[in-house]
Short mmCIF file of C-alpha atoms in Angstrom, two decimals:
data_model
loop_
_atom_site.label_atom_id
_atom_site.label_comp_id
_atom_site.label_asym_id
_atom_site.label_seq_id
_atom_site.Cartn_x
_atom_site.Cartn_y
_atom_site.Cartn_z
CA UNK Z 1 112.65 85.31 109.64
CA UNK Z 2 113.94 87.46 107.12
CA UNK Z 3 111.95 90.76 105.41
CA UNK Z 4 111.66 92.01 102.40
CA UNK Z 5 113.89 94.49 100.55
CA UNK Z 6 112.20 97.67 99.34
CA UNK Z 7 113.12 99.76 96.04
CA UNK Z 8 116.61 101.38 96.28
CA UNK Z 9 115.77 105.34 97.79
CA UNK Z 10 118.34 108.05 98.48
CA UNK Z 11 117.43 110.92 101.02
CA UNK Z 12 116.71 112.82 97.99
CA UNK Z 13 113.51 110.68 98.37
CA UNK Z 14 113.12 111.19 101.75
CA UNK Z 15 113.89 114.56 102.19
CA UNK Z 16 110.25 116.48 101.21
CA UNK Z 17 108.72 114.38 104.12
CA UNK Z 18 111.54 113.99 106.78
CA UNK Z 19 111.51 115.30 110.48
CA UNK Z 20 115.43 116.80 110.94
CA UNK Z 21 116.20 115.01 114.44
CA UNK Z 22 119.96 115.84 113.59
CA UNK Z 23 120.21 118.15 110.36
CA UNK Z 24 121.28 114.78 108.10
CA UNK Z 25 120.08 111.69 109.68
CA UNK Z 26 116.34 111.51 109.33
CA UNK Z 27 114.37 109.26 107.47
CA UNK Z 28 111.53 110.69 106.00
CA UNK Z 29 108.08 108.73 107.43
CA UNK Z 30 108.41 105.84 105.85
CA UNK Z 31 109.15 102.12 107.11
CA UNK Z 32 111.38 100.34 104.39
CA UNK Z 33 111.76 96.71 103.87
CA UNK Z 34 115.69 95.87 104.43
CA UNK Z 35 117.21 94.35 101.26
CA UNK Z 36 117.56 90.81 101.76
CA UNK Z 37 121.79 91.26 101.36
CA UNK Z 38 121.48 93.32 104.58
CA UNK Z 39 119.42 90.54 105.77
CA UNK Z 40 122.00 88.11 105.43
CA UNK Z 41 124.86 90.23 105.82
CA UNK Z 42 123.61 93.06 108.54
CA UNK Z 43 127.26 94.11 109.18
CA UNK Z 44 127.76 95.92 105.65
CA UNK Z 45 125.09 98.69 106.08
CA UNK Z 46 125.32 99.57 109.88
CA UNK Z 47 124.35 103.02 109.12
CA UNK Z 48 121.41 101.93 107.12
CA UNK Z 49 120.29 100.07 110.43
CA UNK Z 50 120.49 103.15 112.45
CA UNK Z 51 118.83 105.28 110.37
CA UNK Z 52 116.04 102.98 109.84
CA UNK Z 53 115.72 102.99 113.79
CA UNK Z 54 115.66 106.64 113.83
CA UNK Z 55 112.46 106.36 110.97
CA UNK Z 56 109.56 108.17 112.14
CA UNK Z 57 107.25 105.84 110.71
CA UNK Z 58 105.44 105.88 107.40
CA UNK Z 59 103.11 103.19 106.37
CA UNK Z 60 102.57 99.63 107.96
CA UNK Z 61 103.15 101.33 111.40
CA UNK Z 62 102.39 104.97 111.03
CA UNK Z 63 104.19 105.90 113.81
CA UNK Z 64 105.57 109.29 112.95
CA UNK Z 65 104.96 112.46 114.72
CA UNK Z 66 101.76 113.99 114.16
CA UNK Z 67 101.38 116.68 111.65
CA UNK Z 68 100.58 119.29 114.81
CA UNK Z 69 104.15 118.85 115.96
CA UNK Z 70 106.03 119.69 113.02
CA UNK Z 71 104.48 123.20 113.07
CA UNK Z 72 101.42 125.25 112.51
CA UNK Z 73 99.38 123.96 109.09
CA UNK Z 74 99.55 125.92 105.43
CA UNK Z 75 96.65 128.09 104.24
CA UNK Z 76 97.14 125.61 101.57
CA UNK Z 77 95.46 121.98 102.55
CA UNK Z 78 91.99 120.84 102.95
CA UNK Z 79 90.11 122.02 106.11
CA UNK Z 80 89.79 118.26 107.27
CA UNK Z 81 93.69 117.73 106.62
CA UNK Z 82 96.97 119.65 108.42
CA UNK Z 83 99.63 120.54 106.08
CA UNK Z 84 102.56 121.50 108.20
CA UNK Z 85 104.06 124.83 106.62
CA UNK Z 86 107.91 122.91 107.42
CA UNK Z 87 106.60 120.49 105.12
CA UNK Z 88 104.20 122.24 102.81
CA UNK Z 89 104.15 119.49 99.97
CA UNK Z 90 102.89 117.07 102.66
CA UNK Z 91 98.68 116.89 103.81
CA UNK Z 92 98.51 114.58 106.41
CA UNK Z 93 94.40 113.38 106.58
CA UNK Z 94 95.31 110.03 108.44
CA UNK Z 95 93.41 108.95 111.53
CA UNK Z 96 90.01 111.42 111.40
CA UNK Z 97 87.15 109.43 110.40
CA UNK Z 98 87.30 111.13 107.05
CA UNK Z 99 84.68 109.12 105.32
CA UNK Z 100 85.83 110.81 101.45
CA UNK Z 101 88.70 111.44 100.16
CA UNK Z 102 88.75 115.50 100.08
CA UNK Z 103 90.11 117.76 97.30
CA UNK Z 104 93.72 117.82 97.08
CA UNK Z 105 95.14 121.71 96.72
CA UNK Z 106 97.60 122.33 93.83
CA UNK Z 107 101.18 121.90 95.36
CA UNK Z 108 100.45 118.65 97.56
CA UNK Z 109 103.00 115.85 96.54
CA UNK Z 110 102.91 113.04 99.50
CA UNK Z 111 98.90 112.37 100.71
CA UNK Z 112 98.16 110.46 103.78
CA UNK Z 113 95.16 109.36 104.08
CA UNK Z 114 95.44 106.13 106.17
CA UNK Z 115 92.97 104.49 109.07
CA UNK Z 116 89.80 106.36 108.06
CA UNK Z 117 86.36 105.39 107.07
CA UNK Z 118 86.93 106.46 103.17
CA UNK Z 119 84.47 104.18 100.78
CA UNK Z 120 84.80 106.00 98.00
CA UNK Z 121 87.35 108.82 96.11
CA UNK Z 122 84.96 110.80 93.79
CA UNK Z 123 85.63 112.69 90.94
CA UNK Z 124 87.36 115.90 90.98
CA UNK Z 125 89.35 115.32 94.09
CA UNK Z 126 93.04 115.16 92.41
CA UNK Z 127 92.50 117.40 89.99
CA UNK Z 128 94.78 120.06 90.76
CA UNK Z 129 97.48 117.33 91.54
CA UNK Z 130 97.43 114.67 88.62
CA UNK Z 131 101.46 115.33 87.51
CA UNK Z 132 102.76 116.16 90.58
CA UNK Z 133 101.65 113.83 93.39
CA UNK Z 134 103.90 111.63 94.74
CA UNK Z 135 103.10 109.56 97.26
CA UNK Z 136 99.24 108.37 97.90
CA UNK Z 137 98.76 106.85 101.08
CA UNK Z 138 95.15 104.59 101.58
CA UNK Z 139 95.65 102.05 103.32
CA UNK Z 140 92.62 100.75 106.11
CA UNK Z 141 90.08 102.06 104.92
CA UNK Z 142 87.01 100.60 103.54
CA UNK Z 143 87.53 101.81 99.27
CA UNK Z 144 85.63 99.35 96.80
CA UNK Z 145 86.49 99.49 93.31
CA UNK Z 146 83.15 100.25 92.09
CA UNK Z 147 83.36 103.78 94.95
CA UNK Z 148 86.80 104.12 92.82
CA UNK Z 149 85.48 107.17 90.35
CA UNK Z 150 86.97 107.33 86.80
CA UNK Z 151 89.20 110.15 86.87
CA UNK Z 152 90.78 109.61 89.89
CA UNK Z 153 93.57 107.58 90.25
CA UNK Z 154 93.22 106.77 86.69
CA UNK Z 155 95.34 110.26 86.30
CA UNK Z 156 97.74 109.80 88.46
CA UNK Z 157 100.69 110.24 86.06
CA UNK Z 158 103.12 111.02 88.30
CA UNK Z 159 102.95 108.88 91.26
CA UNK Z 160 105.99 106.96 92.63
CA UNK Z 161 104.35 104.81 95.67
CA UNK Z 162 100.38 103.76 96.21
CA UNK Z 163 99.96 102.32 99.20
CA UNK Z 164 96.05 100.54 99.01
CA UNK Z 165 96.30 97.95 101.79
CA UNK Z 166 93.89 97.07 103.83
CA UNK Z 167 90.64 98.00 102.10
CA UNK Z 168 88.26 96.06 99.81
CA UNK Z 169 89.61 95.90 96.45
CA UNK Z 170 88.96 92.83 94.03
CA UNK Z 171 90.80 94.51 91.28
CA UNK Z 172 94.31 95.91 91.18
CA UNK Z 173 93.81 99.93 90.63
CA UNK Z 174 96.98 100.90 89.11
CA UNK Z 175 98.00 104.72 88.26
CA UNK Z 176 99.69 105.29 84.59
CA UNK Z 177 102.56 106.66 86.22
CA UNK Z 178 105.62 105.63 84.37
CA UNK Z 179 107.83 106.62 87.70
CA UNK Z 180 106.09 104.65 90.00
CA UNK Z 181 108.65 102.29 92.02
CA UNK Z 182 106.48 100.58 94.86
CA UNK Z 183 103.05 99.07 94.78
CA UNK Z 184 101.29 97.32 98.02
CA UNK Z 185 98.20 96.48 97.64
CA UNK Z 186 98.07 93.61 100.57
CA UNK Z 187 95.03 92.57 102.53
CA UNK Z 188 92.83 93.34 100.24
CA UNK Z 189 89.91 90.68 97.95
CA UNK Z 190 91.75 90.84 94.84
CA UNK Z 191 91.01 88.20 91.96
CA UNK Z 192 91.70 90.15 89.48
CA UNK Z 193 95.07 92.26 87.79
CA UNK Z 194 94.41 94.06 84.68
CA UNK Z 195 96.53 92.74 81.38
CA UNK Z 196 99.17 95.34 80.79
CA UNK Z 197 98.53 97.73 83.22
CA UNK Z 198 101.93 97.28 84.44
CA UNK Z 199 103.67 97.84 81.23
CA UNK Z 200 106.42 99.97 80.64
CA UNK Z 201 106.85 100.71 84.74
CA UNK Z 202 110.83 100.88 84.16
CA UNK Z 203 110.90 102.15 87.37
CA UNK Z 204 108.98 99.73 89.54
CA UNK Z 205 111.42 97.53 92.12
CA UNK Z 206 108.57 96.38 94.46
CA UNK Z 207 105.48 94.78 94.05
CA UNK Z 208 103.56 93.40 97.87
CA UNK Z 209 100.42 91.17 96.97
CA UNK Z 210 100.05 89.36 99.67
CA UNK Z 211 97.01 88.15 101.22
CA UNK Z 212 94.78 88.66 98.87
CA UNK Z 213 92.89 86.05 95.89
CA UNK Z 214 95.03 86.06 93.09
CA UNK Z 215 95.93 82.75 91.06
CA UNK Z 216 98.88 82.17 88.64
CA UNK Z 217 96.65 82.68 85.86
CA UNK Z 218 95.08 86.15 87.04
CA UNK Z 219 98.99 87.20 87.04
CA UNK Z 220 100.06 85.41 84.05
CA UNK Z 221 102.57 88.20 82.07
CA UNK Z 222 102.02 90.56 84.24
CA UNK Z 223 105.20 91.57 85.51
CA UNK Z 224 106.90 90.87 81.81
CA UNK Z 225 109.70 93.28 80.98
CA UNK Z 226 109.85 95.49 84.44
CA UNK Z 227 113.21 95.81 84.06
CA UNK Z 228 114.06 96.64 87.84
CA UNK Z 229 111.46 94.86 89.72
CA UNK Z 230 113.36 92.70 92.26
CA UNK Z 231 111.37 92.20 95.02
CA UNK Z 232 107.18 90.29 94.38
CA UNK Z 233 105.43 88.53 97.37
CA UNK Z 234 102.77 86.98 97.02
CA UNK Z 235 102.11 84.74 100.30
CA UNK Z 236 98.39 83.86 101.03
CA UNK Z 237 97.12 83.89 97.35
CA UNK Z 238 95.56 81.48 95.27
CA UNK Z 239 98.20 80.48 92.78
CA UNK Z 240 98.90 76.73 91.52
CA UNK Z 241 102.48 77.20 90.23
CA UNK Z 242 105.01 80.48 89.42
CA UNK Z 243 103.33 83.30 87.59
CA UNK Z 244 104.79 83.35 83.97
CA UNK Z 245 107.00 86.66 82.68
CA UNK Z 246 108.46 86.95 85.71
CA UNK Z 247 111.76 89.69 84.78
CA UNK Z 248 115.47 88.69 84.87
CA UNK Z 249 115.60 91.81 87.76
CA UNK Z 250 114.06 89.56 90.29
CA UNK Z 251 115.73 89.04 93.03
CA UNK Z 252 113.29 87.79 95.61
CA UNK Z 253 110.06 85.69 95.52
CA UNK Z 254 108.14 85.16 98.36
CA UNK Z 255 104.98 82.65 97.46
CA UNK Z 256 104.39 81.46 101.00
CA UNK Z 257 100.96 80.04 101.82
CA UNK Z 258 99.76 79.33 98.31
CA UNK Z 259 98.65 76.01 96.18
CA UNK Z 260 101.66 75.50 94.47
CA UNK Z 261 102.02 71.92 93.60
CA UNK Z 262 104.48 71.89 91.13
CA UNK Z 263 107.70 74.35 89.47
CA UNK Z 264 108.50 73.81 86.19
CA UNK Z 265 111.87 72.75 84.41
CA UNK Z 266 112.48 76.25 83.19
CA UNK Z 267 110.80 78.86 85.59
CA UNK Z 268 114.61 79.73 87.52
CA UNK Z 269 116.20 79.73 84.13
CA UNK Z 270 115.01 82.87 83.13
CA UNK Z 271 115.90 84.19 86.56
CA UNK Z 272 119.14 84.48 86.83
CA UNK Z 273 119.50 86.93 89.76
CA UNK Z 274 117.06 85.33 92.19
CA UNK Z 275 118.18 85.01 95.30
CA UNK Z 276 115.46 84.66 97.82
CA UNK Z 277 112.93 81.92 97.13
CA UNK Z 278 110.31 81.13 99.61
CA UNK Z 279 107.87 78.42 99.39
CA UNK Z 280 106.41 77.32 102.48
CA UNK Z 281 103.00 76.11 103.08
CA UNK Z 282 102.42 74.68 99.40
CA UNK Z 283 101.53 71.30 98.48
CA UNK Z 284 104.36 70.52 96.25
CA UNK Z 285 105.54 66.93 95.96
CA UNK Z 286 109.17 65.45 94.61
CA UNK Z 287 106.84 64.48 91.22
CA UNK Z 288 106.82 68.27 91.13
CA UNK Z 289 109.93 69.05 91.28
CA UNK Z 290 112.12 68.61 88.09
CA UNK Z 291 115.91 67.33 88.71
CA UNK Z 292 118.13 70.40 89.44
CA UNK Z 293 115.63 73.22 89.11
CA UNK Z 294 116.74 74.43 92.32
CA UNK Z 295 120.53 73.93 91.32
CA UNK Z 296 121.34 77.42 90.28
CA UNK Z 297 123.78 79.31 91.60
CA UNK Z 298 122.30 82.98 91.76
CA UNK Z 299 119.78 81.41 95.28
CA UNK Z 300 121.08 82.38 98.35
CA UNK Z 301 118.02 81.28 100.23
CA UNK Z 302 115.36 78.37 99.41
CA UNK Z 303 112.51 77.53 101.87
CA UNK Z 304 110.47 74.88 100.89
CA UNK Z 305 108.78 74.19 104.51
CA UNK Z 306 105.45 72.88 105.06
CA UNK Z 307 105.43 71.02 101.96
CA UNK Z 308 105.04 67.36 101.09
CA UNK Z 309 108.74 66.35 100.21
CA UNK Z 310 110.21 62.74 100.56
CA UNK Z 311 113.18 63.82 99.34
CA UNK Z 312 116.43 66.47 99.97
CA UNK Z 313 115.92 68.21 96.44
CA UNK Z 314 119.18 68.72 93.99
CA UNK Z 315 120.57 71.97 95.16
CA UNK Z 316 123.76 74.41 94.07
CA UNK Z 317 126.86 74.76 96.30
CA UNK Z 318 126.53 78.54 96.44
CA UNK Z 319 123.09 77.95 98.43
CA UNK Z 320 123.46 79.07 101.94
CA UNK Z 321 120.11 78.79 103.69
CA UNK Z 322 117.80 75.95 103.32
CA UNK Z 323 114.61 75.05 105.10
CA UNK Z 324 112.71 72.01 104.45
CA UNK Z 325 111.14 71.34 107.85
CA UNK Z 326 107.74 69.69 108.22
CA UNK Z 327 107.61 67.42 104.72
CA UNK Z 328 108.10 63.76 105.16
CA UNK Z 329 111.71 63.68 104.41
CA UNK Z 330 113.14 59.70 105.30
CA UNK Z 331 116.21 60.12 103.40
CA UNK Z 332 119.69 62.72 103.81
CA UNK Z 333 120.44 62.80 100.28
CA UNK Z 334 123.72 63.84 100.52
CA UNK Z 335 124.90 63.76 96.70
CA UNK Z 336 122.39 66.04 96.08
CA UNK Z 337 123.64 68.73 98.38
CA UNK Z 338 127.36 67.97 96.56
CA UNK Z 339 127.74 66.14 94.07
CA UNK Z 340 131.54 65.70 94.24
CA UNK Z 341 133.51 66.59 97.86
CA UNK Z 342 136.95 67.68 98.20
CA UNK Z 343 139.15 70.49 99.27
CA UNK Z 344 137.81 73.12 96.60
CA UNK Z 345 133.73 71.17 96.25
CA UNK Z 346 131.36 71.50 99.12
CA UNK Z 347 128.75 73.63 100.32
CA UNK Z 348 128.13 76.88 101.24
CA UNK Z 349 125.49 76.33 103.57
CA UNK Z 350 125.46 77.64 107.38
CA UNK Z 351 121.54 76.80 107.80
CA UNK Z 352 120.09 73.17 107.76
CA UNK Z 353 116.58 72.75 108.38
CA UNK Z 354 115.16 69.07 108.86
CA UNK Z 355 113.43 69.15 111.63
CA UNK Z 356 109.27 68.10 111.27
CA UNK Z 357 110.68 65.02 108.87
CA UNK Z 358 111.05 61.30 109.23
CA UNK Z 359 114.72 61.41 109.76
CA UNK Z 360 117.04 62.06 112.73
CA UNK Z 361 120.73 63.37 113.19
CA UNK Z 362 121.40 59.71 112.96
CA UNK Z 363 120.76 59.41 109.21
CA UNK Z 364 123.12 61.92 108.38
CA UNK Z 365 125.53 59.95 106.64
CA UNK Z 366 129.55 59.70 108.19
CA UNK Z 367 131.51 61.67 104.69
CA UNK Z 368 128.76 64.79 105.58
CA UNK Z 369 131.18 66.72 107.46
CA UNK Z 370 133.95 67.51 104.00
CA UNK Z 371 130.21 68.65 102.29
CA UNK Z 372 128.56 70.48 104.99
CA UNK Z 373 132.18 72.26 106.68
CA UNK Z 374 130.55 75.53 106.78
CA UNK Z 375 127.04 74.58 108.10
CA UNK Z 376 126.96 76.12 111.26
CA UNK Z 377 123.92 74.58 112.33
CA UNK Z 378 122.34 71.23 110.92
CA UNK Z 379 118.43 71.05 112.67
CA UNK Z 380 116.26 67.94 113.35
CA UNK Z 381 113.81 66.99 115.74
#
């Protein structure tokens, strides 16, 4: 369906890592979620789109070019690592069986160290690097928390992106870097997120969770007072309802695939500028689900698939995309799609989803068509 937005980048981020195809257009290595507007609204960032297509690959994919190819390596990189001398704040380590992480030379600022065999990063080994690397890349290897030495990431102050998917973590390792703006630590055994270890991360707009062990109460707080966090998923966890503190910034939620039975009265109150909600494959109920929590008029989006619904929930005109296939829905509440109809109240929504219920197109009642004039699709079985 639709992805994830990313934190907001210029090329000034890219630029220390980029291949020059043309002498403007590159990306640097790096695979960015789209931002859920250009999601809905591709047409207003057409140059976005074709620069993303020109990307090079970063993490997730790691297609880029091989280190070899952007030149011969520095003097100044690890023997087991090329650092391209076009691109001498970049050690690319990625793909060699490395079983360690090695020492990091003074001067290195983005570290790739993805699809190895690492199981532990000792002490020592950023060192010469604690303020001024930028990017650490770790993602499928085989790193435990307890082969995690003290030291280590723990000094990280100046980090902007940690990328620890895919590996064996049951504890969130988080770097005290003030400017760090993305955090994925997916696919991994975590259970646990240290209280306060995000705090005072003004610059943090993504957080990616996802498939990992984590309940509402490990997360409880958490994410309190990030001031330009907008984007958390947290599909295939363990939670039971929204994590509390979530900030005003957010703009999309993604809790796919989770226990959620319930959402309570206030929890989209104090979000004013959501706009993505996703809850499919939960276990909530209509008992759960508080009248008009879901009529607020900053959601765009609301998927509440694969649930156990009897009922068309109360939503806000302004909505424009709602899914509620597979519950047992028996009933098309209309007045709680509008409440009044008329030339200046209906709905915004172009996407219907009903299919997977206990109702058919002919329970849609005969005064739907004022309400629904801009639905451009209505779906049931």
């Amino acid at each position: 369906m639709k992805c994830l937005r990313c934190g907001r980048q210029t090329f000034a981020d890219f630029l220390p890592i980029s291949l020059y195809v043309f002498f403007f257009v590159s990306l640097s290595p790096s695979v960015c979620f789209l931002l859920p507007s250009t999601v809905m609204f591709p047409l207003r960032v057409p140059i976005f789109a074709v620069l993303v297509s020109l990307t090079v690959g970063q993490y997730d994919d790691y297609d880029y070019q091989p280190a070899s190819q952007y030149g011969p390596s520095s003097g100044n990189c690890a023997q087991e690592c090329e650092c391209p001398i076009n691109f001498p704040t970049a050690m690319y380590c990625d793909s060699r069986n490395l079983k360690f992480v090695p020492i990091v030379p003074s001067g290195i600022k983005y570290l790739y160290l993805q699809n190895n065999l690492i199981e532990e990063i000792k002490a020592g080994v950023f060192d010469n690097v604690t303020a001024e690397l930028r990017w650490l890349v770790l993602d499928h290897n085989q790193i435990t928390n307890e082969k995690v030495a003290k030291g280590t990431i723990d000094k990280l102050t100046g980090l902007h992106k940690i990328l620890f998917s895919f590996n064996k973590l049951t504890e969130a390792v988080i770097p005290p870097s003030k400017s760090l703006d993305e955090l994925k630590m997916m696919n991994n055994q975590l259970s646990k997120f240290p209280a306060g270890s995000l705090a005072g991360m003004q610059n943090l707009t993504s957080v990616h969770l996802q498939n990992n062990e984590l309940t509402s109460k490990a997360l409880n707080g958490v994410f309190k007072g990030l001031n330009k966090l907008v984007a958390i998923d947290l599909t295939h966890n363990k939670l039971k309802k929204l994590p509390s503190g979530m900030p005003s910034s957010l703009e999309t939620f993604y809790g796919d695939h989770n226990d959620i039975s319930s959402i309570a009265a206030g929890d989209l109150k104090e979000l004013p500028k959501l706009a993505y909600l996703r809850l499919a494959y939960n276990q909530m109920t209509d008992a759960g689900i508080p009248a008009g929590v879901f009529n607020v008029t900053s959601l765009i989006e609301l998927d509440l698939s694969y649930n156990k619904l009897q009922s068309i929930p109360e939503i806000n005109e302004q909505l424009e995309h709602l899914y509620l296939q597979a519950n047992e829905i028996n009933k098309f509440n209309l007045e709680n799609i509008c409440k009044f109809s008329g030339p200046l109240n209906y709905s915004r929504l172009k996407h219907l989803r009903l299919d997977g219920n206990n109702i058919t197109h002919a329970n849609l009642p005969h005064d739907s068509s004022n309400c629904l004039r801009q639905a451009s699709d209505i779906i049931f079985d």
